[in-house]
PDB file of C-alpha atoms in Angstrom:
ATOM      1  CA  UNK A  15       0.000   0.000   0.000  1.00 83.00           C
ATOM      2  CA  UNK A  16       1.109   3.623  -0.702  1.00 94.00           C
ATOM      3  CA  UNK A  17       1.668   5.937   1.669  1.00 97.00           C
ATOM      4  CA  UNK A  18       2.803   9.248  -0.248  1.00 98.00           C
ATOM      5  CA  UNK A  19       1.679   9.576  -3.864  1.00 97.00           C
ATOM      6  CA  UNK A  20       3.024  12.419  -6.201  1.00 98.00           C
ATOM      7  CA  UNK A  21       1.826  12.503  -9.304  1.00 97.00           C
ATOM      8  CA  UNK A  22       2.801  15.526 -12.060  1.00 97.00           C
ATOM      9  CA  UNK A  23       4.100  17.670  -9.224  1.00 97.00           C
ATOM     10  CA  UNK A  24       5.496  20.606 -10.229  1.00 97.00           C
ATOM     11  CA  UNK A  25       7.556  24.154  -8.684  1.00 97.00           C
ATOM     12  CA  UNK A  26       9.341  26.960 -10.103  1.00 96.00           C
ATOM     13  CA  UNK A  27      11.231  29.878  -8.888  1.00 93.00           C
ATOM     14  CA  UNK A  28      11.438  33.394 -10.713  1.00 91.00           C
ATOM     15  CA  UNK A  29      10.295  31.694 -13.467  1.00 88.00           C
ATOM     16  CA  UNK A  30      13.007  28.665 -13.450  1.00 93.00           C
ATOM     17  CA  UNK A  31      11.326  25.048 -12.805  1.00 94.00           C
ATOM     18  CA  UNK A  32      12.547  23.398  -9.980  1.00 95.00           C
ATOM     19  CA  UNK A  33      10.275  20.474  -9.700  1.00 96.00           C
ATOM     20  CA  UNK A  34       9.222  19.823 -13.469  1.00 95.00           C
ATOM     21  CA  UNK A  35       6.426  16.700 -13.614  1.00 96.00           C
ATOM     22  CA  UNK A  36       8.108  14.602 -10.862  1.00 97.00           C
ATOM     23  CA  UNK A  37       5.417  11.462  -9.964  1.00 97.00           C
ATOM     24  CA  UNK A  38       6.380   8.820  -8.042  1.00 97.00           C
ATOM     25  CA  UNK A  39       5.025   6.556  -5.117  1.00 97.00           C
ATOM     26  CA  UNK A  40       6.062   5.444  -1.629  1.00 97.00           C
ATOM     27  CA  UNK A  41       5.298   2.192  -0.073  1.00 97.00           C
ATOM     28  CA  UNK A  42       4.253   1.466   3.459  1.00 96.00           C
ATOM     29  CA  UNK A  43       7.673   0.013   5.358  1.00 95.00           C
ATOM     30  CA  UNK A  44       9.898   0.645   2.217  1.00 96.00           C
ATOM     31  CA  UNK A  45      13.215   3.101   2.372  1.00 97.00           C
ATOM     32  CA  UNK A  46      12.886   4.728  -0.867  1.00 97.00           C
ATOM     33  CA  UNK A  47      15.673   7.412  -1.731  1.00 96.00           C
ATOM     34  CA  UNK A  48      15.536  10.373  -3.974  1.00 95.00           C
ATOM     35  CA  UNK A  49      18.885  10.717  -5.223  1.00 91.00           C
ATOM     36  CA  UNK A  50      20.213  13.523  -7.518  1.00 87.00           C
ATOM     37  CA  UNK A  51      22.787  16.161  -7.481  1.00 85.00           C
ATOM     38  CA  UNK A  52      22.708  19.683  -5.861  1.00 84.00           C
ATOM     39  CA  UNK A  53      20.191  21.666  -7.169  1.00 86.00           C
ATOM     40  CA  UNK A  54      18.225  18.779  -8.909  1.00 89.00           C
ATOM     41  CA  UNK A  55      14.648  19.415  -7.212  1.00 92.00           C
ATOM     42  CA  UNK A  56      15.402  16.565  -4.430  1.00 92.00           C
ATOM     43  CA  UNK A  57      14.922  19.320  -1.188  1.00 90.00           C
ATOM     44  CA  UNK A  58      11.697  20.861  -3.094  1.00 94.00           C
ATOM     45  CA  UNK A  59      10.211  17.802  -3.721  1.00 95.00           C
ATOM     46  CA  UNK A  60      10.173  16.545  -0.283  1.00 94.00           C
ATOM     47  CA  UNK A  61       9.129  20.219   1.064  1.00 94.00           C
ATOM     48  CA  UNK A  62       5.953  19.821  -1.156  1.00 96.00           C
ATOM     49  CA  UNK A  63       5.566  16.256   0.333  1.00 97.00           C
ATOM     50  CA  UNK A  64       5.771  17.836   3.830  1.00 95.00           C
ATOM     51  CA  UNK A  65       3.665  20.842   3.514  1.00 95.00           C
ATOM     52  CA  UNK A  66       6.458  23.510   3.756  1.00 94.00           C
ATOM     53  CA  UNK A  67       5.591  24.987   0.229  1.00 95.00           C
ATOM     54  CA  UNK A  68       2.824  24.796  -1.772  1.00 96.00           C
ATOM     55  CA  UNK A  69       3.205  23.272  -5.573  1.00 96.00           C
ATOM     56  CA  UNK A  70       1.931  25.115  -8.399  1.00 97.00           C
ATOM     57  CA  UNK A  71       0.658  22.244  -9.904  1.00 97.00           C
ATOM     58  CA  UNK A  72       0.852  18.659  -9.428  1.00 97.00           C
ATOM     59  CA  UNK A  73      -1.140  16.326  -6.876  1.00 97.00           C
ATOM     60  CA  UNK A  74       0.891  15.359  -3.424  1.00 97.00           C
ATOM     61  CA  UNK A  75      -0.821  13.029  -0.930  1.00 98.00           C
ATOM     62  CA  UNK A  76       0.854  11.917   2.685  1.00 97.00           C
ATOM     63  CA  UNK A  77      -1.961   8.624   3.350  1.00 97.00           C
ATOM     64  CA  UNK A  78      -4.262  10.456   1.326  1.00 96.00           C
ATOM     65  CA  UNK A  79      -4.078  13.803   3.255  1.00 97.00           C
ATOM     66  CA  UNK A  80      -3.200  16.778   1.222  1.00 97.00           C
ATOM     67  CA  UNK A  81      -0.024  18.124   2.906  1.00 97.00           C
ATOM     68  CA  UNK A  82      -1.545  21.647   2.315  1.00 96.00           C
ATOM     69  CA  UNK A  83      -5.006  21.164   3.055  1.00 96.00           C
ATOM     70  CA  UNK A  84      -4.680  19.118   5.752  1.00 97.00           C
ATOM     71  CA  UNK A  85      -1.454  19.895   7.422  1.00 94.00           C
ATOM     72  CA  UNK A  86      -1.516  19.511  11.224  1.00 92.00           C
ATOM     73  CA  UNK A  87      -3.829  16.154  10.540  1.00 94.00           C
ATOM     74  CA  UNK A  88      -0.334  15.324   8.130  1.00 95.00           C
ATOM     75  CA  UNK A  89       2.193  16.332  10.904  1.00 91.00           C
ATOM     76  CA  UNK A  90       0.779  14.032  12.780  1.00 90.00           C
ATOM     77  CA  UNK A  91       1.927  10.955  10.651  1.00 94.00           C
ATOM     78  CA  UNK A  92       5.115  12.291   8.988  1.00 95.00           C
ATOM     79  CA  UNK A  93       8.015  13.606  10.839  1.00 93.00           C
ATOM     80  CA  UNK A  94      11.233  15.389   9.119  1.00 92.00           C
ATOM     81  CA  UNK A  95      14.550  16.128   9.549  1.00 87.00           C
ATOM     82  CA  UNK A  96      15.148  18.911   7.234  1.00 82.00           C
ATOM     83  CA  UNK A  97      18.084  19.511   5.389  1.00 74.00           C
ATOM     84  CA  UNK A  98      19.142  22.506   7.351  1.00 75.00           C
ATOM     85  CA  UNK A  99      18.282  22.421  11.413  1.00 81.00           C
ATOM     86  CA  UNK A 100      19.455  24.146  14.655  1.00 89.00           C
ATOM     87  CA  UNK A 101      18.316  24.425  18.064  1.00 93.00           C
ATOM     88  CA  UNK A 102      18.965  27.105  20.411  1.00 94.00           C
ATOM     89  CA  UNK A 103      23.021  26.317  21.705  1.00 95.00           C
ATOM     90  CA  UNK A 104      22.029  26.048  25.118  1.00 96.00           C
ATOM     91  CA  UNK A 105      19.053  23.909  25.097  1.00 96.00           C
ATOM     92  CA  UNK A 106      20.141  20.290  26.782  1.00 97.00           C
ATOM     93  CA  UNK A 107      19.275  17.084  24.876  1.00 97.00           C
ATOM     94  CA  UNK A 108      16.945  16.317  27.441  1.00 97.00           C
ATOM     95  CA  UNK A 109      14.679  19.639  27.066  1.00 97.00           C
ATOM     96  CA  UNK A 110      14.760  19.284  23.417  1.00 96.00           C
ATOM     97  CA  UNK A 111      13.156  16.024  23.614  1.00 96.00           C
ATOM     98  CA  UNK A 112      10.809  17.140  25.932  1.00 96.00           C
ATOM     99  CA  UNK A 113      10.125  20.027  23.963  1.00 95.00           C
ATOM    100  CA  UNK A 114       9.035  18.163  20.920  1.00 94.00           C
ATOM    101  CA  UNK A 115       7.037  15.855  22.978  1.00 94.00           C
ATOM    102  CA  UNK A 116       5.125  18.792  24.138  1.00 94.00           C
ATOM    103  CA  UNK A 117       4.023  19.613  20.736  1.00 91.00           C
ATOM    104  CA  UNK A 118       2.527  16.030  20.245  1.00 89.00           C
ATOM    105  CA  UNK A 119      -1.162  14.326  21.407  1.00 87.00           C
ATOM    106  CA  UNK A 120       0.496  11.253  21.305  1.00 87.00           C
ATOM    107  CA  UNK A 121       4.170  11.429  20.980  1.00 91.00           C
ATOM    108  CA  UNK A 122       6.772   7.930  22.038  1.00 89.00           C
ATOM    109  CA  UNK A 123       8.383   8.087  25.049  1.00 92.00           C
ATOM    110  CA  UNK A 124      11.346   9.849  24.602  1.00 93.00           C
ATOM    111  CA  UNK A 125      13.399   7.860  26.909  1.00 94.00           C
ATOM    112  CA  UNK A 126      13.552   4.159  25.113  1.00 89.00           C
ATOM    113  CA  UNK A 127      14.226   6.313  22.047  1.00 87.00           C
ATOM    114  CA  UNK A 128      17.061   8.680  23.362  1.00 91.00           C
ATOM    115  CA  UNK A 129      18.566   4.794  24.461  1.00 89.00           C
ATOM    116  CA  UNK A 130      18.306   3.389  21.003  1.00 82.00           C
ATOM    117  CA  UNK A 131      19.840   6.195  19.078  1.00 83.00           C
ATOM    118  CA  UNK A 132      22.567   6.233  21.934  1.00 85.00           C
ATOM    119  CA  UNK A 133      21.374   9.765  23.295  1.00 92.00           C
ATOM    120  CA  UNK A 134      21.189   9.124  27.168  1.00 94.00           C
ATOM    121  CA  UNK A 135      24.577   9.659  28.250  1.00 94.00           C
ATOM    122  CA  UNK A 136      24.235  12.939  26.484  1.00 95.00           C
ATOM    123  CA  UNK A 137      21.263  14.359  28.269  1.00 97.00           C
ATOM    124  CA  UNK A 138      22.710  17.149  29.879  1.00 97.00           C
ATOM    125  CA  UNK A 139      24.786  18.236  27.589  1.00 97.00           C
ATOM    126  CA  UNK A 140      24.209  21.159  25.486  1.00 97.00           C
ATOM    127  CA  UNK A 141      23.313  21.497  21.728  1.00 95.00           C
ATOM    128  CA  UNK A 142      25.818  23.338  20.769  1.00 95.00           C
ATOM    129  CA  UNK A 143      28.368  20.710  22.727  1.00 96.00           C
ATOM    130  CA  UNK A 144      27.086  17.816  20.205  1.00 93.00           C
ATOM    131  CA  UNK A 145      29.615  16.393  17.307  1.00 88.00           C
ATOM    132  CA  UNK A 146      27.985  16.740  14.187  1.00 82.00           C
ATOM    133  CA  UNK A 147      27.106  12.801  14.699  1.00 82.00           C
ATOM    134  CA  UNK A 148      25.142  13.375  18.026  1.00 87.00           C
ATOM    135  CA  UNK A 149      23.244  16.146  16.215  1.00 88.00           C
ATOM    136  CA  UNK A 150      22.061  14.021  13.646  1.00 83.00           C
ATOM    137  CA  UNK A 151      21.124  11.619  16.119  1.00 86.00           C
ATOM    138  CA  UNK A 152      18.962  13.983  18.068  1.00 91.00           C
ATOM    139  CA  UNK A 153      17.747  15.181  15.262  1.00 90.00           C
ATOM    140  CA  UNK A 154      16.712  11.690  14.292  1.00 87.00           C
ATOM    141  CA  UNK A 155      14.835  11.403  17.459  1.00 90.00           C
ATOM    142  CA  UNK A 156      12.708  14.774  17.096  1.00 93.00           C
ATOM    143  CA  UNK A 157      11.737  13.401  13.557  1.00 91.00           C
ATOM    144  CA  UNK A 158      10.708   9.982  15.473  1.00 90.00           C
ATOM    145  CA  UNK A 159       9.113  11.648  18.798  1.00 92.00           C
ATOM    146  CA  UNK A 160       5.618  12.119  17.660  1.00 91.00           C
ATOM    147  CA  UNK A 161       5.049   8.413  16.357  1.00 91.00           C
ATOM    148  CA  UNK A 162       5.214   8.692  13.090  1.00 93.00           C
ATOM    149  CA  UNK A 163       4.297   6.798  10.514  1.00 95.00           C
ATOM    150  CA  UNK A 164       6.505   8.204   7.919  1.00 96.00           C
ATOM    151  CA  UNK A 165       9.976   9.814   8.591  1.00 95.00           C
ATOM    152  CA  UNK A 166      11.567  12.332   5.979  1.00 95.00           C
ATOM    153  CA  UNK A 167      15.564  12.402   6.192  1.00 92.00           C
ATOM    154  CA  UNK A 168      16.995  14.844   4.053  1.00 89.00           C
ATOM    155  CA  UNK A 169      20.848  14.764   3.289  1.00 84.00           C
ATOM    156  CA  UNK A 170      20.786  13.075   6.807  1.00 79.00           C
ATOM    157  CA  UNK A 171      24.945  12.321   6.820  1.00 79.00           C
ATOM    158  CA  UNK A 172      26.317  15.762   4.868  1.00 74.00           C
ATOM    159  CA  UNK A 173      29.042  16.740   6.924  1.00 71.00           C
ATOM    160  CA  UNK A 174      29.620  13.454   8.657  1.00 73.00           C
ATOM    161  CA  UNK A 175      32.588  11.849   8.951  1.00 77.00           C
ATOM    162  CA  UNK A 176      32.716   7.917   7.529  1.00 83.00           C
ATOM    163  CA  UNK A 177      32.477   6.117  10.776  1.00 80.00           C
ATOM    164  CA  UNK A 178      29.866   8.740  11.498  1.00 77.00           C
ATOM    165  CA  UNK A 179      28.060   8.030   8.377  1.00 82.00           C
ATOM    166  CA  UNK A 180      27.939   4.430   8.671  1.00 85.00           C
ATOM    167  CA  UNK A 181      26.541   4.651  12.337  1.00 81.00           C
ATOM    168  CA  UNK A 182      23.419   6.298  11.418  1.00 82.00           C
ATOM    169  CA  UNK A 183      23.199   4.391   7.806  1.00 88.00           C
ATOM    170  CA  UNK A 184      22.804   1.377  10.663  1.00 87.00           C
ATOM    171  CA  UNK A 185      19.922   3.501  12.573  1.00 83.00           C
ATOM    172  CA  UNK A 186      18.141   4.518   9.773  1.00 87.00           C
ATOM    173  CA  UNK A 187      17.729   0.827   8.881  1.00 91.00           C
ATOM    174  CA  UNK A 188      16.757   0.068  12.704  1.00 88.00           C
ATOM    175  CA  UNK A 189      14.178   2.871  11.985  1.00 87.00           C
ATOM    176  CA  UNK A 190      12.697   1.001   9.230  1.00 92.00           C
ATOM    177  CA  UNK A 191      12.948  -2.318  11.216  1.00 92.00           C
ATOM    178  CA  UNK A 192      10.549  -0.427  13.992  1.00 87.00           C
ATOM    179  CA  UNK A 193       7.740  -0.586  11.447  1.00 91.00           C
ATOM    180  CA  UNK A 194       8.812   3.582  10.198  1.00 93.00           C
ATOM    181  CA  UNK A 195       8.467   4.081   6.388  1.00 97.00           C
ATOM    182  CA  UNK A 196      11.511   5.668   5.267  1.00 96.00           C
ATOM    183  CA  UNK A 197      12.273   8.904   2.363  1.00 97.00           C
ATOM    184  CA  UNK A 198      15.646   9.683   1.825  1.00 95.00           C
ATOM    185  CA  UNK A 199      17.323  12.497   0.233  1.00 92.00           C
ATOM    186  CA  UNK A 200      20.670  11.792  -0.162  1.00 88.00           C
ATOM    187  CA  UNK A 201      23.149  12.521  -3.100  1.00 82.00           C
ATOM    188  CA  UNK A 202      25.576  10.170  -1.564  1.00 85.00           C
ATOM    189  CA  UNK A 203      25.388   6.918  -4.417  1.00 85.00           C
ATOM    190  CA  UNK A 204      26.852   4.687  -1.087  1.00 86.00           C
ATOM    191  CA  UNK A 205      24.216   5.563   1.010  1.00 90.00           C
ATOM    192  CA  UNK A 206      21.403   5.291  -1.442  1.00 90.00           C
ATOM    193  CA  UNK A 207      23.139   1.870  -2.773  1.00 89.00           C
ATOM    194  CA  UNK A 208      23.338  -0.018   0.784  1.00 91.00           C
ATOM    195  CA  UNK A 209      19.864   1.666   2.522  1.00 94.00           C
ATOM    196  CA  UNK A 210      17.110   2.042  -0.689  1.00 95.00           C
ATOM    197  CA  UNK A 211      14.694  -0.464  -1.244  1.00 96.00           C
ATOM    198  CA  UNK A 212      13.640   1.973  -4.745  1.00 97.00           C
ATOM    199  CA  UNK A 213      15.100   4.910  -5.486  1.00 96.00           C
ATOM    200  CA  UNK A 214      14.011   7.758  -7.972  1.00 95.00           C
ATOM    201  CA  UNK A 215      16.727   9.930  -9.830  1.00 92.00           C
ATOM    202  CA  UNK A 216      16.203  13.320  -9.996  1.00 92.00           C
ATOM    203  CA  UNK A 217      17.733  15.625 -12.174  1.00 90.00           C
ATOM    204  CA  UNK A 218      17.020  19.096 -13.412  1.00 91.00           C
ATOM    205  CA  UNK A 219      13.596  18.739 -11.610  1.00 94.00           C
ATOM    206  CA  UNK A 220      12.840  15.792 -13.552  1.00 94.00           C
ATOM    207  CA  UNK A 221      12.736  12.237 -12.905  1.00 94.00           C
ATOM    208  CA  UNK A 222      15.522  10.174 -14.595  1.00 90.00           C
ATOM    209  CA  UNK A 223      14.538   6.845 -13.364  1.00 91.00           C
ATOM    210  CA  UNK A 224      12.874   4.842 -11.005  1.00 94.00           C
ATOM    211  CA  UNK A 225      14.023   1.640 -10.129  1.00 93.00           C
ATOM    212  CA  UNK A 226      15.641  -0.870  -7.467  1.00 93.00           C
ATOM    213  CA  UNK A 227      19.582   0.068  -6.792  1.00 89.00           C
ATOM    214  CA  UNK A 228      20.158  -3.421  -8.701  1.00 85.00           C
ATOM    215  CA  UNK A 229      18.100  -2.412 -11.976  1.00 87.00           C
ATOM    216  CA  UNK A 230      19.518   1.010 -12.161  1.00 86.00           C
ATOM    217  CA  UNK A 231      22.795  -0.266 -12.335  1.00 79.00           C
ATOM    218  CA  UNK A 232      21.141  -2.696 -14.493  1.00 75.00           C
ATOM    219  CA  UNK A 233      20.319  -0.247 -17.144  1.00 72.00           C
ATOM    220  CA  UNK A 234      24.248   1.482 -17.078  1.00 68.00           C
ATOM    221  CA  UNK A 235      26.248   0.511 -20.332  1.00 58.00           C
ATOM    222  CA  UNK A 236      28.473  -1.071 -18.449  1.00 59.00           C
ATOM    223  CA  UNK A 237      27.210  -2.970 -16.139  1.00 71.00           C
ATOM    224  CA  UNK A 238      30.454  -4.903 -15.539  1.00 84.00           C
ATOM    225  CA  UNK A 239      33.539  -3.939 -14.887  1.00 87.00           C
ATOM    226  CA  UNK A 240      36.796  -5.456 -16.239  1.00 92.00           C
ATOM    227  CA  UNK A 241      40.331  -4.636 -14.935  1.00 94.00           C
ATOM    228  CA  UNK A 242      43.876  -6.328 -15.441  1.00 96.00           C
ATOM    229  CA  UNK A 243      47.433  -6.247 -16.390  1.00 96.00           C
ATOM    230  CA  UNK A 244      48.400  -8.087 -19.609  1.00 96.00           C
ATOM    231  CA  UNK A 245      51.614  -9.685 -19.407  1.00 96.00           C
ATOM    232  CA  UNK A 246      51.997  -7.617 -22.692  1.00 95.00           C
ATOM    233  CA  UNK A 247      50.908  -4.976 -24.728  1.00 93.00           C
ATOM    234  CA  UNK A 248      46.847  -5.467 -26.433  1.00 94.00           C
ATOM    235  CA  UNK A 249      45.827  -3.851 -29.415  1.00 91.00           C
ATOM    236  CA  UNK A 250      43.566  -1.107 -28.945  1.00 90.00           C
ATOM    237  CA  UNK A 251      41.894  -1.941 -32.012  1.00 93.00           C
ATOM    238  CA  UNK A 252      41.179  -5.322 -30.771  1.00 94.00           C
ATOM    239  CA  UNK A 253      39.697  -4.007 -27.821  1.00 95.00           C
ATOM    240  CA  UNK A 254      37.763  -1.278 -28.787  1.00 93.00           C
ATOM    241  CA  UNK A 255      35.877  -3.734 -31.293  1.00 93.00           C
ATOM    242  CA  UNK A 256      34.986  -5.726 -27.889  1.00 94.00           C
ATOM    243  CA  UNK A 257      31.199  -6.431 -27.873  1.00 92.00           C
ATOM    244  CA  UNK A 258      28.759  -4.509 -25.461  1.00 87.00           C
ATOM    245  CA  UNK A 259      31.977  -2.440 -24.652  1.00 89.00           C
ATOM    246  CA  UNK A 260      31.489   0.657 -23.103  1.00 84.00           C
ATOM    247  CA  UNK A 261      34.501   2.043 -22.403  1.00 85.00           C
ATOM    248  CA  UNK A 262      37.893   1.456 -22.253  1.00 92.00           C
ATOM    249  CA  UNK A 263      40.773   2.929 -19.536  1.00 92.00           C
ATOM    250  CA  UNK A 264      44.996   2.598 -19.378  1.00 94.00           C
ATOM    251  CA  UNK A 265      46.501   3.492 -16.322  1.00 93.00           C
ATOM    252  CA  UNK A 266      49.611   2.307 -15.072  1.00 93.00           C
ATOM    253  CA  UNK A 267      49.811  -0.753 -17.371  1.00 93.00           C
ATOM    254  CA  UNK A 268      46.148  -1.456 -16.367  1.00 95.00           C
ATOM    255  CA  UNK A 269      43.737  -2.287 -18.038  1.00 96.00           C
ATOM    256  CA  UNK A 270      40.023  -1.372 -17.289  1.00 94.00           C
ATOM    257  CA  UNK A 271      36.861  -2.420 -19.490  1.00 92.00           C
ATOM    258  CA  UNK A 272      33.210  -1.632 -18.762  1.00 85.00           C
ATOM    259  CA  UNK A 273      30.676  -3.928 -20.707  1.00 86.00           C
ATOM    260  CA  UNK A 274      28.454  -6.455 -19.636  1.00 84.00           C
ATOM    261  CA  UNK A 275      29.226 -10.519 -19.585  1.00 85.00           C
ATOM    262  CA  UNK A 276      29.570 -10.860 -23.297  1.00 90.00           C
ATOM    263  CA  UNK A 277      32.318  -8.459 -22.950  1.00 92.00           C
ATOM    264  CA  UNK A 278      33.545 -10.453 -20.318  1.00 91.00           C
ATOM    265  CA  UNK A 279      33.783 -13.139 -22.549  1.00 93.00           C
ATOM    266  CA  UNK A 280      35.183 -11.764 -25.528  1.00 95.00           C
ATOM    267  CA  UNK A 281      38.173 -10.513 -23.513  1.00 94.00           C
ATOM    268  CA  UNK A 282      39.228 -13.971 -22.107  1.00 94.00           C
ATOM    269  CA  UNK A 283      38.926 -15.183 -25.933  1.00 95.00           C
ATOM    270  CA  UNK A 284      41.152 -12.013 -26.821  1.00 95.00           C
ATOM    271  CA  UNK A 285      44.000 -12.984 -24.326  1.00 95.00           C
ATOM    272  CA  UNK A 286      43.638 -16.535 -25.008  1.00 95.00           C
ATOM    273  CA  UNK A 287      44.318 -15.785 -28.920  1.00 94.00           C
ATOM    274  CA  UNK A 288      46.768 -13.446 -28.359  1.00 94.00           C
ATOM    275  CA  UNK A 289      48.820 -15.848 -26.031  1.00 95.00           C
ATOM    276  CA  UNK A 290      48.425 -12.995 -23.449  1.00 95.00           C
ATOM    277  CA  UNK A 291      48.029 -13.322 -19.429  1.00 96.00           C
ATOM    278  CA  UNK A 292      46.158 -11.344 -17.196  1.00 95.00           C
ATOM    279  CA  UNK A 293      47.548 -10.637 -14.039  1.00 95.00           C
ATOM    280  CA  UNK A 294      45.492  -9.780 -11.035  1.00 94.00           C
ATOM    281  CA  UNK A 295      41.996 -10.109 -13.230  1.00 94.00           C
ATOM    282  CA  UNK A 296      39.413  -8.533 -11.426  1.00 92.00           C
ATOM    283  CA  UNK A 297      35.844  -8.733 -12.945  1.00 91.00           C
ATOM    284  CA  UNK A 298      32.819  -6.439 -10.922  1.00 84.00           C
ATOM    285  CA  UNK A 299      29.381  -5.317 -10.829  1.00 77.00           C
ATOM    286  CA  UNK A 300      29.390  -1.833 -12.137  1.00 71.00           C
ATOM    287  CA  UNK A 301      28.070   0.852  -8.629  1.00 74.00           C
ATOM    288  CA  UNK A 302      25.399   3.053  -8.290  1.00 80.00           C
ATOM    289  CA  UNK A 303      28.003   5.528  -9.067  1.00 76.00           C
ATOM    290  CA  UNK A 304      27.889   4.534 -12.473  1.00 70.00           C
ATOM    291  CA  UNK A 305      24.570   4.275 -13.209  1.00 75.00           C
ATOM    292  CA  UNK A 306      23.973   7.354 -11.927  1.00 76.00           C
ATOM    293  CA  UNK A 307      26.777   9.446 -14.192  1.00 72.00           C
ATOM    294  CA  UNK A 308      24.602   7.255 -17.181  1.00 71.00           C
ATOM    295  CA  UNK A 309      21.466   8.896 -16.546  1.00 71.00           C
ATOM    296  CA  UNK A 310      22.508  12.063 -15.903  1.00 72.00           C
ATOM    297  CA  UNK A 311      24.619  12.469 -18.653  1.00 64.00           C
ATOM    298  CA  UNK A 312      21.735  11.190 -20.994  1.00 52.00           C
ATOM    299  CA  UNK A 313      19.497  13.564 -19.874  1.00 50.00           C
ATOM    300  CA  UNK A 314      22.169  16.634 -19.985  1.00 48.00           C
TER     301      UNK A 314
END
């Protein structure tokens, strides 16, 4: 079942469209990412989807609320973490939880949840005190405090550090495991790759693709990835008439090919015929990475 629909949304700014026909859907219990690069439409989108700004055309519905039209009853089922927060400095962890638990009819217990995000030796200490880690944590929490059923998370790790950034990729998923259905904004290919059950692409307010993190890499022209060192020199002529190739890379005697398994094949029948070994062959799924420079570049 579907728990935000947007269908032929659309947003401009002085004119420029920043959200041009983006539809997509959200099922309950998924983590679905929108992925793109700055300035795509990602932040827009998910502000229509919250009820921070109106679209000027286009349908949005948070389980079947308009965000607009019906935005405390929304509030009340979604919870964000916006791209750009701050509390006041001196505010505790403690009072911002029970701040935000103020503002709820029936918000979670804040204490279980300050435990599970690993908040409660922190309690007394001040906001501005936090590492850029604990802030995203408590600001994980404020999203969570009010029960909802939907959390939005967007660019959730910008900033963070990699241990840092793997931490909360691990919370977000225990987020999801609590029964929380999950948007993520993110232009990190990683993230989206290891956390996304679907993820649409956005770019230049449009959407690119939609698709599983397997099919989109799927759909990149070279899906697999080829490296080696020849014992001696190949014939770029023979290589660049590879099938399915899609490109072709020298650096530092190595050799790297992006196909798909034809190509695969057609290179071990090219060393084999040219009496030629390959040292420390290495053969790879293509990443998200690549799929994504693929789409993007197609629709440039």
């Amino acid at each position: 079942m579907s728990v935000i629909d947007v269908t032929d949304l659309r947003k401009s700014y002085g004119g420029r469209a920043a959200v041009d026909g983006v539809s997509f859907t959200v099922e309950e219990g998924e983590i679905f990412g929108i992925l793109g690069p700055n300035g795509a439409g990602k932040t827009t989108t998910v502000e229509c989807v919250e009820g921070l700004r109106v679209p000027d055309a286009g349908r949005v519905r948070v389980t079947g609320l308009d965000p607009v039209a019906d935005h405390e009853e929304v509030t009340r089922v979604l919870g964000a973490q916006l791209q750009q927060s701050e509390l006041q400095p001196k505010l505790t962890v403690r009072e911002a939880l029970e701040l935000y638990t103020s503002f709820y009819p029936r918000p979670a217990d804040w204490r279980p949840l300050a435990e599970r995000l690993g908040l409660t030796g922190k309690l007394t200490t001040r906001f501005g005190k936090l590492s850029g880690g604990q802030k995203q944590r408590l600001f994980i929490a404020l999203a969570l405090i009010g029960n909802p059923r939907i959390v939005v998370l967007d660019e959730l790790t910008t900033g963070l550090d990699p241990r840092a950034r793997r931490d909360t990729w691990e919370l977000i998923e225990d987020v999801r495991a609590g029964g929380v259905t999950v948007l993520l904004v993110t232009h990190f290919m990683e993230e989206a790759q290891r956390l996304c059950d679907r993820i649409a692409v956005i770019d230049k307010g449009r959407v690119a693709a939609l698709d599983t993190p397997s099919g989109l890499i799927r759909r990149s022209a070279g899906a697999t990835v080829i490296s080696f060192t020849p014992s001696a020199p190949l014939d770029d002529a023979d290589l660049n008439t590879l099938p399915q190739l899609a490109s072709v890379q020298h650096k530092d005697g190595r050799i790297t090919l992006s196909g798909t398994d034809e190509t695969v094949n057609a290179v071990i029948t090219l060393l084999a015929r040219s009496r030629v070994t390959a040292h420390q062959l290495r053969v790879t799924d293509a990443t998200l990475d690549d799929a994504f420079l693929d789409l993007t570049e197609a629709t440039a």
